[in-house]
């Protein structure tokens, strides 16, 4: 059983923000406009109108009509849209759901912490668990971990801590780095905008919630400290640490019996750590000068080591017991690291590396966005947001690139039956498409930051609607949000589908979403011939569709935080 059939009237199952466009999708092969009505919680019709037929939608294969109920703007809960016999899931007009989502999506990272108990006083009994990977039998632990057989390094490292990547227990620097960066950027952007109060201390339920430091920084620091530990004596950074073999589902972290192994160092991991450590040095300068200096020294050393080892590729075939996360192009990581180091230190050598890079002035940002293997735009975001000594015209050019790409997203949003602002060369949806959707929404958000134009802000909400239920599967891809949220995400201890004594994921966790490449056995069995946006099932074994990760949730947290901030006006 993979769930009930999708609805014919697709809405954001959480809500629509007052003063923004409110759109839904009707699935119907009728070629003429259909009458719709909006009902309030009491069942009274409060607005009516007619649909606009749009023909067959390419990404979903559905024959669709647009329902535009923007003119109705009265806040409330329990609205439904009705067309003939068909009705939508209920939704709100309001923004409470976004206020909640910004914190739930950040709270996810505490659950993913490795090397520390997850305590009931913060997350409740349901989600409490003992520390994983601290060498308490049968657990093998992340202390004194040797390098992989075949790539002995002559030393061991203590790499306890950090966040588990996803549904597995691996910890991968290139993915941990972009995730920590995005969480930190959520804060840094808000700080520069004067809106960081909403991200202050005491906003999350974590052990550091009353230490006088914003919780979002405390949480990101948990990962940054781990990234620093992955640095080898020569300054290079180990690519990843994970189990020697894949474990079965379910396996709780503290019960993982597999030996742990460090993979070789890589140029990508080294630059990734350099970038995040340089960013951290800047952010903690006035908060914890000692930590700031430690991070900066690690970043400087890593950057120099990467320059001396500019083409050390992580083994693309090393996918046993953990993901490969291999990347072969490093110009983007060099640019990103140089951008962070320059912004933090102002030094001429980093500046020259920034301005001399082929990525400079937003040249690598396109509709494909950014992800663990394409990090140039992260450097752009820092250079476009954080004051630095670069020529104003260059900063303007970087910002202009964001608005150009945002315009292309808006055009796609206008064309799609279920606007996702997702783009790929071949029209397919890739592994983690929802994370990409969230990141593309952040490009729209930045375009609004840079220009103040309403259309970009509206685009952000439009894209969030796709993630929260206005899509052809009728799922809200965020756990605990909406009437039909995903429940069976691929995770080693949020695994109720396999063991009724285990919980489902807590609220605020983003599923990877549709992947038309059908890369796991469930997907190949159930989804042959699917249209891209429909290549999805809510099944725990469907790891190429329904896993959750730190990098997808960092994208969600960034955009949820922005959307909550901007909901008022
Ligand atoms: O997110 C990663 C995606 O871009 C890759 O195509 C895929 C296959 O290599 O791997 C994804 O990352 C997974 C990682 O390898 C292991 N932890 C879970 C990640 C999410 O599925």
XYZ file of C-alpha atoms and ligand atoms in Angstrom:
590
model
C 0.000 0.000 0.000
C 1.495 3.324 -1.009
C -1.370 5.571 -0.017
C -4.682 6.864 -1.271
C -5.054 8.359 -4.760
C -4.187 12.024 -5.128
C -6.812 14.748 -4.782
C -8.218 16.552 -7.816
C -7.973 19.951 -6.140
C -4.402 20.546 -5.018
C -3.644 23.225 -2.440
C -0.976 24.131 0.053
C -2.296 22.059 2.953
C -0.876 24.453 5.529
C -1.828 27.900 4.373
C -1.641 31.005 2.232
C -0.196 34.248 3.511
C -2.623 37.211 3.504
C -1.837 39.761 0.823
C -0.121 37.243 -1.430
C -1.490 35.494 -4.541
C -3.483 32.378 -3.653
C -3.506 29.701 -6.289
C -4.477 26.072 -6.496
C -4.548 23.418 -9.199
C -7.546 21.482 -10.493
C -6.937 18.201 -12.296
C -9.560 18.014 -15.037
C -9.614 17.213 -18.732
C -12.528 19.619 -19.269
C -11.551 22.178 -21.870
C -13.856 24.902 -20.547
C -13.559 26.926 -17.313
C -15.086 25.205 -14.266
C -16.849 26.856 -11.343
C -14.960 26.759 -8.024
C -16.038 27.825 -4.591
C -14.071 28.600 -1.478
C -15.724 27.427 1.723
C -14.885 28.422 5.241
C -14.646 26.031 8.185
C -18.413 26.200 8.710
C -19.001 25.122 5.095
C -20.264 28.522 3.999
C -19.185 29.656 0.545
C -17.111 32.805 0.921
C -15.828 33.234 -2.643
C -16.511 31.801 -6.088
C -14.878 31.983 -9.489
C -13.984 30.055 -12.596
C -10.874 28.065 -13.397
C -8.508 28.736 -16.281
C -7.815 25.572 -18.319
C -4.085 25.150 -18.962
C -3.939 21.868 -20.903
C -1.623 18.982 -20.088
C 1.182 19.957 -17.744
C 4.604 18.672 -18.823
C 6.173 17.977 -15.423
C 3.214 16.021 -14.047
C 1.338 14.805 -17.133
C -1.878 16.045 -15.515
C -4.527 17.984 -17.443
C -4.722 21.066 -15.240
C -6.707 24.206 -14.583
C -5.576 27.164 -12.536
C -7.721 28.254 -9.596
C -6.902 31.797 -8.520
C -8.602 32.859 -5.285
C -6.216 35.722 -4.497
C -9.044 38.220 -4.111
C -10.204 36.477 -0.921
C -7.954 37.619 1.897
C -9.665 37.005 5.223
C -7.480 35.218 7.750
C -8.900 32.006 9.136
C -8.526 28.266 9.390
C -10.221 25.268 7.802
C -10.903 26.656 4.338
C -11.493 24.235 1.457
C -11.717 24.712 -2.288
C -14.499 22.826 -4.018
C -15.064 22.083 -7.702
C -18.151 19.970 -8.397
C -17.809 16.810 -6.291
C -14.127 17.366 -5.624
C -12.723 19.188 -2.640
C -9.247 20.054 -1.437
C -7.566 19.328 1.850
C -8.261 22.135 4.333
C -5.890 25.063 4.691
C -5.480 28.361 6.529
C -5.182 31.906 5.390
C -2.541 33.181 7.767
C 1.115 32.762 8.608
C 1.255 30.849 11.893
C 2.414 27.737 10.066
C 5.491 29.551 8.787
C 6.439 30.783 12.249
C 6.293 27.205 13.417
C 8.092 25.784 10.389
C 11.101 28.062 10.727
C 11.857 26.553 14.159
C 10.775 22.962 13.478
C 12.996 22.815 10.404
C 15.958 24.011 12.504
C 15.107 21.676 15.383
C 15.729 18.762 12.990
C 19.479 19.295 13.323
C 19.491 18.572 17.035
C 17.860 15.206 16.317
C 20.646 14.456 13.861
C 23.436 15.107 16.368
C 26.002 12.367 16.701
C 28.145 11.622 19.754
C 25.706 12.969 22.316
C 22.481 11.761 23.898
C 19.328 13.314 22.471
C 17.528 14.261 25.648
C 13.859 13.912 26.517
C 13.854 17.305 28.231
C 14.337 18.859 24.784
C 12.552 16.511 22.405
C 10.237 14.415 24.606
C 10.457 10.703 25.418
C 9.455 9.693 21.886
C 12.565 11.106 20.322
C 15.078 10.717 23.129
C 17.925 8.267 22.470
C 21.371 7.410 23.812
C 24.498 8.873 22.264
C 25.684 7.160 19.097
C 29.209 6.508 17.919
C 31.068 7.051 21.183
C 32.626 3.583 21.505
C 30.026 2.121 23.868
C 29.506 -1.504 22.804
C 28.244 -2.675 20.409
C 28.798 0.722 18.911
C 32.181 1.246 17.265
C 32.405 4.982 17.743
C 34.162 7.897 16.087
C 37.143 8.187 18.430
C 40.567 7.161 17.160
C 39.198 6.249 13.776
C 41.736 4.868 11.321
C 41.791 5.531 7.608
C 40.319 3.071 5.145
C 42.279 -0.042 4.354
C 44.084 0.759 1.134
C 44.557 4.425 2.035
C 46.357 4.229 5.411
C 47.227 7.679 6.719
C 49.518 6.838 9.646
C 47.331 8.479 12.306
C 43.883 8.271 13.819
C 41.457 11.108 14.482
C 38.830 11.771 17.124
C 35.909 12.853 14.984
C 33.049 12.440 17.438
C 30.176 14.868 17.070
C 28.627 16.594 14.094
C 25.334 15.717 12.446
C 24.390 12.448 10.805
C 23.954 13.238 7.142
C 20.544 11.783 6.558
C 18.796 8.476 7.145
C 22.239 6.877 7.404
C 24.950 7.355 10.029
C 27.607 8.760 7.711
C 29.160 12.176 8.187
C 30.376 13.771 4.967
C 32.313 17.024 4.946
C 31.099 18.338 1.603
C 27.484 17.926 2.611
C 27.886 18.837 6.256
C 29.710 21.975 5.170
C 27.045 23.340 2.856
C 24.383 22.535 5.453
C 26.165 24.325 8.288
C 26.885 27.214 5.923
C 23.224 27.549 5.011
C 22.104 27.469 8.655
C 24.734 30.111 9.464
C 23.726 32.160 6.438
C 20.110 32.088 7.627
C 21.359 33.911 10.699
C 23.921 36.151 9.007
C 21.420 37.389 6.433
C 18.851 38.125 9.140
C 21.470 39.864 11.255
C 22.393 42.153 8.360
C 18.699 42.786 7.663
C 18.097 43.702 11.311
C 15.672 40.827 11.805
C 17.797 38.369 13.777
C 15.777 38.737 16.994
C 13.466 36.009 15.781
C 16.527 33.740 15.649
C 17.761 34.617 19.125
C 18.646 32.509 22.137
C 15.908 30.260 23.511
C 14.142 29.703 20.194
C 15.058 26.028 19.871
C 14.843 23.156 22.340
C 18.540 22.332 22.624
C 21.019 22.048 25.521
C 22.478 25.505 24.704
C 19.103 27.247 24.730
C 19.957 29.571 27.607
C 23.629 30.370 27.002
C 23.093 33.875 25.653
C 24.034 32.860 22.104
C 21.429 32.444 19.349
C 20.396 28.772 19.208
C 20.762 28.674 15.456
C 24.459 29.435 15.957
C 24.820 26.873 18.754
C 23.295 24.227 16.525
C 25.507 25.073 13.540
C 28.564 25.137 15.807
C 27.924 21.499 16.677
C 28.686 20.726 13.026
C 31.464 23.276 12.535
C 33.396 21.750 15.456
C 33.146 18.387 13.741
C 34.344 19.805 10.415
C 37.419 21.209 12.169
C 38.162 17.779 13.663
C 38.244 16.261 10.179
C 41.387 18.240 9.332
C 44.524 16.131 8.907
C 47.913 17.283 10.230
C 48.890 18.507 6.738
C 45.872 20.830 6.571
C 43.852 18.719 4.142
C 40.447 17.547 5.313
C 39.129 13.991 5.284
C 36.259 13.545 2.892
C 33.996 11.526 5.183
C 33.588 9.070 8.038
C 31.074 6.262 7.983
C 30.407 2.580 8.513
C 32.514 -0.070 6.803
C 29.262 -1.611 5.550
C 25.684 -0.425 5.202
C 23.477 -1.244 8.179
C 19.907 -2.436 7.885
C 16.808 -0.393 8.705
C 16.047 0.141 11.506
C 19.337 0.666 13.382
C 19.595 3.228 16.157
C 22.868 5.166 16.228
C 24.022 3.658 19.528
C 23.302 0.162 18.224
C 25.284 0.492 15.013
C 27.844 -2.342 15.321
C 29.863 -1.518 12.212
C 33.492 -0.400 12.341
C 33.929 3.251 11.353
C 36.410 4.372 8.717
C 37.868 7.677 7.615
C 38.115 8.115 3.876
C 41.127 9.833 2.349
C 41.404 13.614 2.338
C 40.037 15.443 -0.707
C 40.329 18.875 -2.263
C 36.555 19.368 -2.172
C 36.269 18.579 1.544
C 39.273 20.757 2.340
C 37.863 23.799 0.565
C 34.405 23.172 1.933
C 35.724 23.218 5.483
C 37.835 26.288 4.666
C 34.738 28.140 3.462
C 32.555 27.288 6.454
C 35.314 27.827 9.011
C 36.038 31.263 7.508
C 32.334 32.107 7.653
C 32.204 30.889 11.265
C 35.275 32.966 12.192
C 33.424 36.076 11.027
C 30.175 35.247 12.803
C 31.746 34.292 16.151
C 34.258 37.145 16.196
C 32.265 39.143 18.731
C 30.618 36.140 20.386
C 33.534 33.814 21.117
C 36.857 35.278 19.933
C 38.767 32.135 20.827
C 36.557 29.903 18.710
C 36.625 32.497 15.951
C 40.436 32.486 15.893
C 40.577 28.696 15.936
C 38.181 28.483 13.006
C 40.053 31.123 11.062
C 43.402 29.396 11.553
C 41.895 26.104 10.373
C 40.404 27.808 7.315
C 43.672 29.499 6.367
C 45.586 26.245 6.750
C 43.010 24.285 4.764
C 42.960 26.773 1.912
C 46.751 26.662 1.619
C 46.681 22.851 1.698
C 44.073 22.769 -1.069
C 46.212 25.050 -3.217
C 49.081 22.616 -2.767
C 46.780 19.656 -3.575
C 44.383 21.159 -6.114
C 43.046 17.994 -7.703
C 42.569 15.322 -5.069
C 39.288 13.700 -6.063
C 37.338 11.585 -3.573
C 36.933 8.026 -4.856
C 33.686 7.999 -6.895
C 33.346 4.251 -6.306
C 33.600 4.430 -2.524
C 29.916 3.900 -1.884
C 30.021 0.993 0.563
C 28.641 1.800 3.997
C 28.165 5.441 3.027
C 27.621 7.710 0.045
C 30.482 8.639 -2.293
C 29.825 12.403 -2.534
C 32.571 12.578 -5.146
C 33.046 15.823 -7.032
C 35.514 16.371 -9.862
C 35.286 20.147 -10.381
C 36.882 22.371 -7.766
C 36.878 25.852 -9.320
C 33.576 26.509 -7.524
C 34.884 25.351 -4.115
C 38.054 27.445 -4.609
C 35.894 30.472 -5.379
C 33.555 29.895 -2.434
C 36.419 29.391 0.046
C 38.275 32.432 -1.264
C 35.086 34.501 -1.029
C 34.574 33.524 2.612
C 38.228 34.037 3.521
C 38.317 37.419 1.774
C 35.086 38.593 3.411
C 36.425 37.600 6.822
C 40.044 38.764 6.523
C 40.062 41.387 3.734
C 43.402 40.000 2.578
C 44.642 40.835 -0.910
C 45.631 37.288 -1.855
C 42.101 35.997 -1.280
C 40.681 39.006 -3.071
C 42.807 38.213 -6.119
C 41.564 34.611 -6.076
C 37.971 35.848 -5.910
C 38.166 38.434 -8.675
C 40.259 36.136 -10.881
C 37.816 33.246 -10.593
C 35.648 32.195 -13.547
C 32.760 32.135 -11.043
C 33.123 35.778 -10.026
C 30.107 38.084 -10.382
C 27.572 35.293 -10.227
C 28.748 33.656 -13.405
C 28.111 30.129 -12.162
C 24.571 30.673 -10.871
C 21.892 29.307 -13.152
C 18.435 27.800 -12.788
C 20.020 24.575 -11.586
C 20.850 26.428 -8.380
C 23.453 25.055 -6.015
C 24.075 21.847 -4.097
C 26.969 19.900 -2.583
C 28.813 19.563 -5.899
C 28.098 23.105 -7.089
C 28.997 25.657 -4.444
C 29.982 28.783 -6.399
C 26.660 30.509 -5.650
C 27.333 30.213 -1.911
C 30.343 32.471 -2.428
C 28.125 34.818 -4.449
C 25.573 35.009 -1.653
C 28.220 35.992 0.870
C 29.769 38.565 -1.459
C 26.356 39.992 -2.328
C 25.154 40.215 1.276
C 28.096 40.881 3.553
C 29.911 44.216 3.273
C 33.362 43.785 1.726
C 35.821 45.954 -0.157
C 34.901 44.816 -3.660
C 33.869 47.368 -6.307
C 30.195 48.309 -5.968
C 29.668 47.556 -9.657
C 30.867 43.976 -9.152
C 28.567 43.447 -6.190
C 25.742 44.866 -8.305
C 26.600 42.420 -11.099
C 26.475 39.508 -8.659
C 23.106 40.650 -7.385
C 21.853 41.139 -10.941
C 22.662 37.526 -11.698
C 20.328 36.469 -8.867
C 17.497 38.585 -10.254
C 18.045 37.192 -13.759
C 17.827 33.626 -12.499
C 14.860 34.549 -10.302
C 13.110 35.956 -13.377
C 13.621 32.634 -15.151
C 12.109 30.861 -12.126
C 9.111 33.197 -12.211
C 8.568 32.418 -15.865
C 8.598 28.689 -15.139
C 6.282 29.199 -12.162
C 3.792 30.936 -14.473
C 3.927 28.050 -16.947
C 3.754 25.069 -14.601
C 0.589 23.389 -13.385
C 2.321 22.843 -10.056
C 4.890 25.624 -9.769
C 8.112 24.195 -8.414
C 10.794 26.521 -9.803
C 12.720 23.344 -10.585
C 14.886 23.124 -13.649
C 17.137 20.473 -15.151
C 18.705 20.093 -18.545
C 16.653 17.060 -19.572
C 13.421 17.971 -17.807
C 13.848 15.145 -15.295
C 13.664 15.536 -11.510
C 16.827 14.453 -9.701
C 17.579 12.859 -6.326
C 16.701 15.469 -3.714
C 14.616 17.621 -6.077
C 12.766 19.119 -3.115
C 16.028 20.394 -1.667
C 16.708 22.041 -4.999
C 13.222 23.554 -4.988
C 13.938 25.059 -1.558
C 17.282 26.431 -2.732
C 15.707 27.939 -5.833
C 13.143 29.592 -3.570
C 16.067 31.117 -1.686
C 17.331 32.626 -4.952
C 13.899 34.249 -5.371
C 14.101 35.454 -1.775
C 17.520 37.006 -2.322
C 16.255 38.695 -5.493
C 13.610 40.273 -3.294
C 16.227 41.285 -0.726
C 18.280 42.919 -3.491
C 15.458 44.688 -5.362
C 12.458 44.919 -3.039
C 10.240 43.807 -5.908
C 7.017 42.100 -4.833
C 7.037 39.509 -7.604
C 10.053 37.743 -6.115
C 8.508 37.583 -2.652
C 5.331 36.167 -4.150
C 7.429 33.581 -5.979
C 8.896 32.335 -2.698
C 5.429 31.591 -1.286
C 4.340 30.023 -4.562
C 7.243 27.580 -4.399
C 6.601 26.765 -0.731
C 3.046 25.852 -1.743
C 4.464 23.119 -3.990
C 6.437 21.600 -1.099
C 3.447 21.817 1.239
C 0.901 20.079 -0.962
C 0.195 21.886 -4.201
C 1.761 19.130 -6.255
C 0.440 16.147 -8.233
C 1.053 13.584 -5.462
C -1.114 15.368 -2.832
C 1.658 14.950 -0.281
C 2.935 17.684 1.894
C 6.633 16.857 1.625
C 7.252 18.304 5.095
C 6.579 15.885 7.945
C 3.842 16.939 10.344
C 2.610 19.753 8.080
C -0.732 19.542 6.302
C -3.413 16.871 6.227
C -1.378 14.425 4.194
C 2.262 14.789 5.130
C 4.870 12.186 4.224
C 5.258 9.740 7.108
C 7.598 6.990 6.027
C 10.761 8.899 5.286
C 13.943 6.870 4.828
C 15.647 7.063 8.195
C 17.328 4.540 10.470
C 15.354 5.289 13.601
C 12.310 7.229 12.488
C 11.086 3.915 11.206
C 7.592 3.135 12.407
C 6.764 1.526 9.065
C 9.222 -1.248 9.972
C 8.923 -1.304 13.758
C 5.762 -0.031 15.478
C 7.727 0.810 18.627
C 9.735 3.433 16.743
C 8.405 6.922 15.923
C 7.806 8.613 12.619
C 9.887 11.696 11.917
C 9.216 14.776 14.049
C 7.539 17.760 12.347
C 9.452 19.999 9.959
C 11.540 17.496 8.042
C 11.711 17.709 4.231
C 11.534 14.578 2.099
C 13.927 14.432 -0.874
C 10.956 14.248 -3.219
C 10.366 13.174 -6.814
C 13.303 11.574 -8.642
C 12.617 10.463 -12.181
C 15.859 8.461 -12.431
C 14.290 5.628 -10.341
C 17.405 4.806 -8.310
C 16.173 2.375 -5.678
C 14.336 -0.963 -5.822
C 10.995 0.469 -4.635
C 11.132 3.224 -7.235
C 11.961 0.824 -10.054
C 9.206 -1.553 -8.959
C 6.430 1.006 -8.550
C 7.156 3.979 -10.762
C 8.070 2.832 -14.265
C 7.040 5.473 -16.814
C 6.196 8.105 -14.184
C 6.151 11.798 -15.124
C 8.878 13.683 -13.230
C 6.759 15.335 -10.529
C 4.932 12.043 -9.932
C 8.018 9.880 -9.430
C 7.455 9.599 -5.708
C 6.169 7.189 -3.061
C 6.055 7.640 0.704
C 7.933 4.421 1.466
C 10.751 4.010 3.975
C 12.842 1.817 1.673
C 12.631 4.325 -1.186
C 15.915 5.970 -0.307
C 16.267 7.758 -3.643
C 12.855 9.450 -3.159
C 11.991 9.779 0.474
C 15.183 10.194 2.465
C 15.724 13.256 4.637
C 19.051 15.082 4.808
C 20.767 17.933 6.565
C 21.342 19.748 3.263
C 17.703 19.622 2.193
C 16.506 20.722 5.622
C 19.009 23.564 5.682
C 17.445 24.817 2.443
C 13.981 24.476 3.958
C 15.055 26.225 7.160
C 16.603 29.116 5.216
C 13.500 29.707 3.141
C 10.994 29.051 5.950
C 12.813 31.566 8.097
C 12.740 34.120 5.280
C 9.090 33.428 4.513
C 8.090 33.778 8.164
C 9.996 37.050 8.400
C 8.365 38.469 5.266
C 4.842 37.217 5.920
C 3.873 40.449 7.622
C 4.520 42.687 4.653
O 22.044 13.830 -2.116
C 22.887 12.917 -2.804
C 22.523 12.938 -4.254
O 22.843 14.207 -4.824
C 23.236 11.813 -4.997
O 22.750 11.749 -6.318
C 23.006 10.481 -4.284
C 23.702 9.301 -4.947
O 25.078 9.418 -4.862
O 23.450 10.580 -2.957
C 22.742 11.533 -2.211
O 23.279 11.600 -0.941
C 23.054 10.526 -0.051
C 24.427 10.112 0.481
O 25.166 9.550 -0.546
C 24.353 9.212 1.696
N 23.516 9.779 2.712
C 22.168 10.058 2.239
C 22.187 11.039 1.088
C 20.778 11.397 0.623
O 20.129 10.365 -0.007
